Amino acid sequence: MDVEQSFVIVGCRLAAMVPEAEPLLPDAAVVVADGRIGWSGRQEDLPEAFAHLERRPVHGRLVTPALIDCHTHLVHGGHRAAEWEARLRGDDYAAIARRGGGILSTVAATRAADEDALVASALRRLDALLADGVATVEVKSGYGLDRETELRMLRAARRLERERTVTVRTTFLGAHAVPPTHAHRPMDYIAEIAVPALRAAHAEGLADAVDGFCEGIAFGPAEIARLFAEARALGLPVKLHAEQLSHTGGARLAAAHGALSADHLEHATEEDAEAMARAGTVAVLLPGAAFTLRETKAPPVEAFRARGVPMAVATDCNPGSSPLASLRLAMTMACTLWGLSAEEALAGATCHAARALGLSDRGAVAPGLRADLAIWDAEEPAELPYRMGQPLLHGRIVGGVPC
Ligand code: NIG
Ligand code: FE
């Protein structure tokens, strides 16, 4: 152990997010050793082996795993405030999309933005997430719909990791909408654009996973299955925007492909939950999108609970359906709108979010895991979703480094 880079956080209240541990341990200590958790538990039980390490008191503050935002579209050009106002006046998300607005209008703005501009605008949103205790963020492509722009988005996403102290996981979302060049020919778009772009992204090491939008206004199960086959050939995990606006069979398709996650799910059924449980597919709940679109259907939370489907919570930060850059507020919405407990919401933004990204090295405070921690000016985990809009972050420790 490198003593220089090792220390003990003492005097904390610890929500370790480890199933067998107490939900909140008062008078706790956490050993950070060489970027990893060396030990955590009751401070009075601190093993002799760590007694010589520097002690950093946090004076009763709450310590949790750093938060993980497992579904975002942080990198994009422009914004859609006018479209949002039109929806306030009664316009409809799917109708706007069918007229060539919606995702396609962000595609035009993103194609017009160079990589520096994409990074600069994404950093503003990323900084808001980091101020909420996030240390790992997933970022999707999907506003290029051509090879060049999809790759530029992914390169911009990778650059975020060099600009800030954060882990970025990139997801290729080439199947997000059908561009006008391929109107009514979605399978041709998959074959001619999405698959070659995915291969190019993979060759450049730009894609950690593959995603699609399975919906009436986007792609059907057959097109998504074609893309997933390519992902499998490349050895990449898959995930899917599924059952958001209607029921199309996306959740079961995702489960059949062993997807890491199916996301949105407001229109999912008990049978979908059953299939996801069997496949070990995480349900990623995106209440910011449901709130923004005034969706009245809720995802089948009770069915997920009953079958042990892990529920993650994410912002879905994007310019159309969820202009939300606060993971804590997403947690609040998951509780208030859909009945998650505060503890479920925190699990959704930590351990279950890690699983939705296929990351087994983080999301909890346990020996051997990455030392990604959030220290809060709070006494208990429920304050994170309860205190809406109130800054609570005291500091983050990322890979063992305080920042
Ligand atoms: O996750 N559902 C599809 N994609 C995004 C919305 C994209 C947009 O409207 O720009 C989502 O909600
Ligand atoms: Fe999304």
Short mmCIF file of C-alpha atoms and ligand atoms in Angstrom, two decimals:
data_model
loop_
_atom_site.label_atom_id
_atom_site.label_comp_id
_atom_site.label_asym_id
_atom_site.label_seq_id
_atom_site.Cartn_x
_atom_site.Cartn_y
_atom_site.Cartn_z
CA MET A 1 0.00 0.00 0.00
CA ASP A 2 1.31 3.44 -0.97
CA VAL A 3 0.85 5.35 2.29
CA GLU A 4 1.08 8.68 0.43
CA GLN A 5 -2.13 7.95 -1.44
CA SER A 6 -3.94 6.21 1.38
CA PHE A 7 -6.05 7.68 4.15
CA VAL A 8 -9.00 6.92 6.40
CA ILE A 9 -12.21 8.92 6.32
CA VAL A 10 -13.35 9.01 9.93
CA GLY A 11 -16.46 10.27 11.67
CA CYS A 12 -18.85 9.62 8.80
CA ARG A 13 -22.33 8.26 8.50
CA LEU A 14 -22.02 5.59 5.83
CA ALA A 15 -24.61 4.40 3.31
CA ALA A 16 -22.48 1.69 1.72
CA MET A 17 -25.18 0.36 -0.66
CA VAL A 18 -24.06 -3.19 0.06
CA PRO A 19 -27.07 -5.55 0.37
CA GLU A 20 -25.91 -7.27 3.55
CA ALA A 21 -24.75 -4.04 5.28
CA GLU A 22 -26.89 -1.73 7.39
CA PRO A 23 -28.53 0.97 5.24
CA LEU A 24 -26.89 3.67 7.37
CA LEU A 25 -23.94 3.10 9.68
CA PRO A 26 -23.26 5.94 12.12
CA ASP A 27 -19.70 6.48 13.45
CA ALA A 28 -18.19 4.79 10.42
CA ALA A 29 -14.78 4.87 8.79
CA VAL A 30 -13.71 4.20 5.19
CA VAL A 31 -10.15 3.28 4.24
CA VAL A 32 -9.09 4.62 0.84
CA ALA A 33 -5.96 2.81 -0.33
CA ASP A 34 -4.36 3.33 -3.74
CA GLY A 35 -7.59 4.37 -5.40
CA ARG A 36 -9.64 1.52 -3.93
CA ILE A 37 -11.71 0.94 -0.85
CA GLY A 38 -9.43 -0.85 1.62
CA TRP A 39 -11.97 -1.34 4.35
CA SER A 40 -15.21 0.17 5.66
CA GLY A 41 -17.21 -0.32 8.81
CA ARG A 42 -17.70 0.84 12.36
CA GLN A 43 -14.87 3.20 13.24
CA GLU A 44 -14.18 1.44 16.51
CA ASP A 45 -13.55 -1.75 14.52
CA LEU A 46 -10.89 -0.15 12.26
CA PRO A 47 -8.25 -2.89 11.85
CA GLU A 48 -4.84 -2.28 13.36
CA ALA A 49 -3.27 -2.54 9.88
CA PHE A 50 -4.82 0.82 8.92
CA ALA A 51 -4.31 2.60 12.24
CA HIS A 52 -1.16 4.41 11.02
CA LEU A 53 -2.85 6.01 8.00
CA GLU A 54 -3.68 9.71 7.91
CA ARG A 55 -7.16 10.32 9.30
CA ARG A 56 -9.48 12.75 7.54
CA PRO A 57 -12.45 13.63 9.74
CA VAL A 58 -15.73 14.53 8.01
CA HIS A 59 -17.58 15.52 11.19
CA GLY A 60 -20.63 13.31 10.93
CA ARG A 61 -21.28 13.93 7.23
CA LEU A 62 -23.02 11.34 5.08
CA VAL A 63 -20.79 9.27 2.79
CA THR A 64 -22.25 7.31 -0.13
CA PRO A 65 -20.83 5.76 -3.28
CA ALA A 66 -20.38 8.55 -5.85
CA LEU A 67 -23.46 8.75 -8.07
CA ILE A 68 -23.59 7.14 -11.52
CA ASP A 69 -25.73 8.62 -14.30
CA CYS A 70 -26.22 5.60 -16.55
CA HIS A 71 -28.29 7.18 -19.36
CA THR A 72 -27.55 10.59 -20.88
CA HIS A 73 -27.38 12.35 -24.20
CA LEU A 74 -25.03 15.05 -22.82
CA VAL A 75 -23.31 15.66 -26.17
CA HIS A 76 -25.54 17.46 -28.66
CA GLY A 77 -25.87 20.73 -30.54
CA GLY A 78 -28.50 23.39 -29.88
CA HIS A 79 -31.60 23.15 -27.73
CA ARG A 80 -35.36 22.72 -28.25
CA ALA A 81 -36.92 25.28 -25.91
CA ALA A 82 -39.36 26.40 -28.62
CA GLU A 83 -40.52 22.81 -29.09
CA TRP A 84 -41.01 22.51 -25.35
CA GLU A 85 -43.15 25.66 -25.41
CA ALA A 86 -45.17 24.26 -28.32
CA ARG A 87 -45.86 21.16 -26.24
CA LEU A 88 -46.99 23.36 -23.37
CA ARG A 89 -49.55 24.77 -25.80
CA GLY A 90 -50.76 21.26 -26.61
CA ASP A 91 -48.43 19.98 -29.33
CA ASP A 92 -47.35 16.35 -29.12
CA TYR A 93 -43.83 14.83 -28.92
CA ALA A 94 -44.50 12.07 -31.47
CA ALA A 95 -46.37 14.42 -33.82
CA ILE A 96 -43.46 16.88 -33.75
CA ALA A 97 -41.09 14.02 -34.55
CA ARG A 98 -43.24 12.88 -37.49
CA ARG A 99 -43.11 16.43 -38.90
CA GLY A 100 -39.32 16.24 -38.94
CA GLY A 101 -38.77 18.15 -35.70
CA GLY A 102 -37.81 16.50 -32.42
CA ILE A 103 -34.68 14.36 -32.61
CA LEU A 104 -34.12 15.35 -36.26
CA SER A 105 -33.93 19.05 -35.38
CA THR A 106 -31.17 18.26 -32.86
CA VAL A 107 -29.49 16.18 -35.58
CA ALA A 108 -29.27 19.30 -37.76
CA ALA A 109 -27.81 21.36 -34.90
CA THR A 110 -25.33 18.61 -34.00
CA ARG A 111 -24.15 18.12 -37.56
CA ALA A 112 -23.47 21.88 -37.68
CA ALA A 113 -21.35 21.84 -34.48
CA ASP A 114 -17.64 21.02 -34.50
CA GLU A 115 -16.06 18.81 -31.85
CA ASP A 116 -14.89 21.73 -29.70
CA ALA A 117 -18.38 23.23 -29.63
CA LEU A 118 -19.89 19.86 -28.69
CA VAL A 119 -17.39 19.45 -25.86
CA ALA A 120 -17.93 23.01 -24.59
CA SER A 121 -21.72 22.71 -24.40
CA ALA A 122 -21.58 19.21 -22.90
CA LEU A 123 -19.18 20.39 -20.19
CA ARG A 124 -21.78 22.81 -18.83
CA ARG A 125 -24.22 19.98 -18.37
CA LEU A 126 -21.52 17.64 -17.06
CA ASP A 127 -20.48 20.20 -14.45
CA ALA A 128 -24.05 20.31 -13.17
CA LEU A 129 -24.01 16.51 -12.81
CA LEU A 130 -20.67 16.52 -11.01
CA ALA A 131 -22.00 19.12 -8.56
CA ASP A 132 -24.63 16.53 -7.74
CA GLY A 133 -22.01 13.95 -6.73
CA VAL A 134 -21.70 12.08 -10.03
CA ALA A 135 -18.36 10.39 -10.83
CA THR A 136 -19.41 8.10 -13.70
CA VAL A 137 -21.58 9.16 -16.61
CA GLU A 138 -22.78 7.37 -19.71
CA VAL A 139 -22.99 9.44 -22.90
CA LYS A 140 -24.75 8.35 -26.08
CA SER A 141 -24.32 9.33 -29.70
CA GLY A 142 -27.51 9.40 -31.79
CA TYR A 143 -27.81 12.97 -33.01
CA GLY A 144 -25.58 12.41 -36.04
CA LEU A 145 -27.30 9.63 -37.94
CA ASP A 146 -24.36 9.72 -40.30
CA ARG A 147 -21.00 8.14 -39.76
CA GLU A 148 -19.00 11.33 -39.45
CA THR A 149 -21.24 13.03 -36.89
CA GLU A 150 -21.85 9.89 -34.84
CA LEU A 151 -18.07 9.47 -34.51
CA ARG A 152 -17.60 13.17 -33.71
CA MET A 153 -20.15 12.91 -30.89
CA LEU A 154 -18.37 9.88 -29.43
CA ARG A 155 -14.97 11.56 -29.67
CA ALA A 156 -16.43 14.60 -27.90
CA ALA A 157 -17.81 12.30 -25.19
CA ARG A 158 -14.42 10.65 -24.70
CA ARG A 159 -12.80 14.11 -24.42
CA LEU A 160 -15.03 14.96 -21.45
CA GLU A 161 -13.06 12.41 -19.47
CA ARG A 162 -9.86 14.31 -20.12
CA GLU A 163 -11.44 17.67 -19.22
CA ARG A 164 -12.94 16.64 -15.87
CA THR A 165 -12.40 14.09 -13.10
CA VAL A 166 -15.04 11.59 -14.20
CA THR A 167 -15.40 8.22 -15.89
CA VAL A 168 -17.26 8.46 -19.21
CA ARG A 169 -18.85 5.36 -20.76
CA THR A 170 -19.83 5.85 -24.38
CA THR A 171 -22.80 4.24 -26.10
CA PHE A 172 -23.34 4.08 -29.86
CA LEU A 173 -26.97 5.11 -30.52
CA GLY A 174 -26.91 5.17 -34.31
CA ALA A 175 -30.46 3.75 -34.36
CA HIS A 176 -32.09 6.77 -32.70
CA ALA A 177 -34.24 8.12 -35.54
CA VAL A 178 -34.64 7.49 -39.26
CA PRO A 179 -33.14 10.40 -41.23
CA PRO A 180 -35.03 11.84 -44.23
CA THR A 181 -32.57 10.19 -46.65
CA HIS A 182 -33.97 6.83 -45.52
CA ALA A 183 -37.58 7.81 -44.79
CA HIS A 184 -39.75 4.66 -44.58
CA ARG A 185 -36.64 2.52 -45.17
CA PRO A 186 -35.42 1.96 -41.61
CA MET A 187 -33.75 -1.39 -42.38
CA ASP A 188 -31.78 0.21 -45.23
CA TYR A 189 -30.64 2.91 -42.81
CA ILE A 190 -29.43 0.21 -40.39
CA ALA A 191 -27.55 -1.63 -43.13
CA GLU A 192 -26.16 1.37 -44.99
CA ILE A 193 -25.42 3.84 -42.19
CA ALA A 194 -25.78 2.47 -38.65
CA VAL A 195 -23.83 -0.77 -39.05
CA PRO A 196 -20.86 0.77 -40.90
CA ALA A 197 -20.79 3.66 -38.41
CA LEU A 198 -20.83 1.18 -35.52
CA ARG A 199 -17.94 -0.77 -37.04
CA ALA A 200 -15.97 2.46 -37.44
CA ALA A 201 -16.74 3.54 -33.87
CA HIS A 202 -15.65 0.15 -32.59
CA ALA A 203 -12.44 0.22 -34.63
CA GLU A 204 -11.58 3.58 -33.04
CA GLY A 205 -12.39 2.29 -29.55
CA LEU A 206 -15.22 4.80 -29.22
CA ALA A 207 -18.12 2.56 -28.19
CA ASP A 208 -18.51 0.75 -24.88
CA ALA A 209 -22.08 -0.37 -25.70
CA VAL A 210 -24.79 -0.22 -28.37
CA ASP A 211 -28.27 1.26 -27.94
CA GLY A 212 -31.34 1.89 -30.08
CA PHE A 213 -34.77 3.54 -29.91
CA CYS A 214 -37.45 0.88 -30.35
CA GLU A 215 -40.62 2.88 -30.98
CA GLY A 216 -43.28 3.63 -33.59
CA ILE A 217 -41.53 6.89 -34.49
CA ALA A 218 -38.10 5.23 -34.68
CA PHE A 219 -37.14 1.57 -35.26
CA GLY A 220 -39.04 -1.70 -34.90
CA PRO A 221 -37.78 -4.89 -33.25
CA ALA A 222 -36.52 -6.33 -36.57
CA GLU A 223 -34.21 -3.39 -37.23
CA ILE A 224 -32.99 -3.33 -33.64
CA ALA A 225 -32.31 -7.08 -33.78
CA ARG A 226 -30.17 -6.53 -36.89
CA LEU A 227 -28.12 -3.89 -35.06
CA PHE A 228 -27.81 -6.06 -31.95
CA ALA A 229 -26.51 -8.93 -34.09
CA GLU A 230 -23.73 -6.63 -35.25
CA ALA A 231 -23.03 -5.56 -31.67
CA ARG A 232 -22.71 -9.19 -30.67
CA ALA A 233 -20.33 -9.85 -33.56
CA LEU A 234 -18.16 -7.01 -32.26
CA GLY A 235 -18.39 -8.23 -28.65
CA LEU A 236 -20.24 -5.13 -27.44
CA PRO A 237 -23.02 -5.20 -24.83
CA VAL A 238 -26.44 -3.83 -25.77
CA LYS A 239 -29.18 -1.74 -24.13
CA LEU A 240 -32.42 -0.32 -25.49
CA HIS A 241 -34.84 2.63 -25.26
CA ALA A 242 -37.95 0.50 -24.89
CA GLU A 243 -41.68 0.87 -24.25
CA GLN A 244 -41.42 4.65 -23.75
CA LEU A 245 -44.36 6.01 -25.77
CA SER A 246 -46.09 2.74 -26.65
CA HIS A 247 -45.61 -1.01 -26.29
CA THR A 248 -43.54 -2.39 -29.17
CA GLY A 249 -41.85 -5.48 -27.70
CA GLY A 250 -38.56 -3.70 -27.08
CA ALA A 251 -38.16 -4.82 -23.47
CA ARG A 252 -38.54 -8.49 -24.38
CA LEU A 253 -36.23 -8.05 -27.36
CA ALA A 254 -33.64 -6.49 -25.06
CA ALA A 255 -34.01 -9.35 -22.60
CA ALA A 256 -33.72 -11.93 -25.39
CA HIS A 257 -30.39 -10.36 -26.35
CA GLY A 258 -29.14 -10.38 -22.75
CA ALA A 259 -29.15 -6.57 -22.70
CA LEU A 260 -27.50 -4.75 -19.82
CA SER A 261 -30.61 -2.61 -19.53
CA ALA A 262 -33.95 -1.63 -20.99
CA ASP A 263 -34.68 2.04 -20.44
CA HIS A 264 -37.86 4.17 -20.01
CA LEU A 265 -40.43 1.31 -19.79
CA GLU A 266 -43.54 3.34 -18.96
CA HIS A 267 -45.54 1.02 -21.26
CA ALA A 268 -43.84 -2.20 -20.14
CA THR A 269 -45.95 -5.09 -18.83
CA GLU A 270 -45.62 -7.74 -16.14
CA GLU A 271 -44.50 -10.20 -18.83
CA ASP A 272 -41.76 -7.78 -19.83
CA ALA A 273 -40.66 -7.58 -16.20
CA GLU A 274 -40.62 -11.38 -16.09
CA ALA A 275 -38.43 -11.61 -19.20
CA MET A 276 -36.07 -8.94 -17.85
CA ALA A 277 -35.80 -10.75 -14.52
CA ARG A 278 -34.83 -13.99 -16.28
CA ALA A 279 -32.24 -12.21 -18.40
CA GLY A 280 -30.80 -10.10 -15.57
CA THR A 281 -31.61 -6.94 -17.53
CA VAL A 282 -31.70 -3.75 -15.44
CA ALA A 283 -34.76 -1.47 -15.68
CA VAL A 284 -33.46 2.08 -16.12
CA LEU A 285 -36.15 4.52 -15.01
CA LEU A 286 -36.07 7.99 -16.59
CA PRO A 287 -38.66 10.07 -14.76
CA GLY A 288 -37.29 13.34 -16.18
CA ALA A 289 -38.56 12.30 -19.61
CA ALA A 290 -41.94 11.19 -18.29
CA PHE A 291 -42.29 14.44 -16.35
CA THR A 292 -41.32 16.60 -19.33
CA LEU A 293 -43.66 14.75 -21.69
CA ARG A 294 -46.42 14.66 -19.06
CA GLU A 295 -46.64 10.89 -19.46
CA THR A 296 -49.45 9.52 -17.35
CA LYS A 297 -48.43 5.86 -17.48
CA ALA A 298 -45.89 4.72 -14.89
CA PRO A 299 -43.38 1.91 -15.39
CA PRO A 300 -44.43 -1.33 -13.65
CA VAL A 301 -42.34 -0.66 -10.55
CA GLU A 302 -44.19 -3.18 -8.40
CA ALA A 303 -43.64 -5.92 -11.00
CA PHE A 304 -39.92 -5.10 -11.15
CA ARG A 305 -39.74 -5.16 -7.37
CA ALA A 306 -41.64 -8.43 -7.03
CA ARG A 307 -39.37 -10.16 -9.57
CA GLY A 308 -36.13 -8.68 -8.31
CA VAL A 309 -35.42 -6.64 -11.47
CA PRO A 310 -32.84 -4.05 -10.39
CA MET A 311 -34.14 -0.52 -11.00
CA ALA A 312 -31.63 2.17 -11.95
CA VAL A 313 -32.51 5.88 -12.10
CA ALA A 314 -30.91 8.26 -14.60
CA THR A 315 -31.39 11.78 -15.96
CA ASP A 316 -31.73 10.96 -19.70
CA CYS A 317 -30.27 14.49 -20.04
CA ASN A 318 -31.21 15.44 -23.62
CA PRO A 319 -32.55 18.54 -25.40
CA GLY A 320 -35.98 17.09 -26.21
CA SER A 321 -37.68 14.85 -23.70
CA SER A 322 -35.52 15.48 -20.62
CA PRO A 323 -33.51 18.71 -20.36
CA LEU A 324 -32.52 17.63 -16.86
CA ALA A 325 -28.97 17.79 -15.51
CA SER A 326 -29.60 16.78 -11.91
CA LEU A 327 -29.44 13.12 -10.98
CA ARG A 328 -30.69 13.96 -7.51
CA LEU A 329 -33.81 15.54 -9.00
CA ALA A 330 -34.30 12.41 -11.14
CA MET A 331 -34.19 10.45 -7.87
CA THR A 332 -36.80 12.79 -6.38
CA MET A 333 -39.09 12.25 -9.36
CA ALA A 334 -38.64 8.47 -9.21
CA CYS A 335 -39.83 8.62 -5.60
CA THR A 336 -42.63 11.17 -5.93
CA LEU A 337 -44.01 10.15 -9.33
CA TRP A 338 -43.44 6.40 -9.27
CA GLY A 339 -43.24 5.39 -5.64
CA LEU A 340 -39.63 4.34 -5.24
CA SER A 341 -38.36 4.52 -1.69
CA ALA A 342 -35.47 6.91 -1.04
CA GLU A 343 -33.25 3.89 -0.55
CA GLU A 344 -34.34 2.39 -3.88
CA ALA A 345 -33.65 5.71 -5.58
CA LEU A 346 -30.12 5.83 -4.16
CA ALA A 347 -29.52 2.22 -5.20
CA GLY A 348 -30.82 3.29 -8.62
CA ALA A 349 -28.19 6.00 -8.89
CA THR A 350 -25.34 3.87 -7.53
CA CYS A 351 -25.16 0.06 -7.50
CA HIS A 352 -27.93 -0.64 -10.03
CA ALA A 353 -26.66 2.12 -12.34
CA ALA A 354 -23.22 0.50 -12.27
CA ARG A 355 -24.79 -2.78 -13.31
CA ALA A 356 -26.72 -1.06 -16.13
CA LEU A 357 -23.31 -0.04 -17.48
CA GLY A 358 -21.73 -3.46 -16.94
CA LEU A 359 -19.35 -2.01 -14.33
CA SER A 360 -18.68 -4.35 -11.44
CA ASP A 361 -15.93 -2.23 -9.87
CA ARG A 362 -18.08 0.57 -8.43
CA GLY A 363 -21.47 1.62 -7.14
CA ALA A 364 -20.97 0.52 -3.53
CA VAL A 365 -18.54 1.07 -0.66
CA ALA A 366 -16.92 -2.33 -0.24
CA PRO A 367 -13.32 -3.56 -0.09
CA GLY A 368 -11.68 -3.82 -3.49
CA LEU A 369 -14.07 -1.50 -5.31
CA ARG A 370 -12.96 1.82 -6.79
CA ALA A 371 -12.84 4.59 -4.20
CA ASP A 372 -15.51 6.74 -5.88
CA LEU A 373 -17.28 8.44 -2.98
CA ALA A 374 -19.57 11.38 -2.40
CA ILE A 375 -19.45 13.26 0.90
CA TRP A 376 -22.64 15.16 1.65
CA ASP A 377 -23.74 17.92 4.00
CA ALA A 378 -26.54 15.65 5.07
CA GLU A 379 -27.36 13.23 7.85
CA GLU A 380 -29.26 10.57 5.98
CA PRO A 381 -29.64 9.25 2.41
CA ALA A 382 -33.29 10.33 2.12
CA GLU A 383 -32.13 13.97 2.13
CA LEU A 384 -30.59 13.49 -1.32
CA PRO A 385 -33.96 13.19 -3.09
CA TYR A 386 -35.89 15.09 -0.41
CA ARG A 387 -34.01 18.39 -0.53
CA MET A 388 -34.89 19.40 -4.09
CA GLY A 389 -32.57 21.96 -5.63
CA GLN A 390 -30.55 22.38 -2.44
CA PRO A 391 -26.84 21.91 -3.00
CA LEU A 392 -25.68 19.18 -0.62
CA LEU A 393 -22.36 18.00 -2.00
CA HIS A 394 -19.40 18.59 0.30
CA GLY A 395 -16.88 16.83 -1.94
CA ARG A 396 -16.18 13.87 -4.18
CA ILE A 397 -13.40 11.31 -4.00
CA VAL A 398 -12.79 9.85 -7.45
CA GLY A 399 -10.44 6.91 -7.91
CA GLY A 400 -9.16 7.66 -4.41
CA VAL A 401 -8.42 11.32 -5.15
CA PRO A 402 -10.37 14.05 -3.32
CA CYS A 403 -11.74 16.63 -5.76
O1 NIG B 1 -34.23 9.05 -24.24
N1 NIG B 1 -36.32 8.24 -26.51
C1 NIG B 1 -35.50 8.58 -27.32
N2 NIG B 1 -34.46 9.35 -27.11
C2 NIG B 1 -34.37 10.37 -26.13
C3 NIG B 1 -35.05 11.61 -26.56
C4 NIG B 1 -34.31 12.30 -27.58
C5 NIG B 1 -34.85 13.62 -27.97
O2 NIG B 1 -36.05 13.92 -27.88
O3 NIG B 1 -33.99 14.36 -28.42
C6 NIG B 1 -34.89 9.88 -24.81
O4 NIG B 1 -35.93 10.32 -24.31
FE FE B 2 -32.51 8.52 -23.87
#
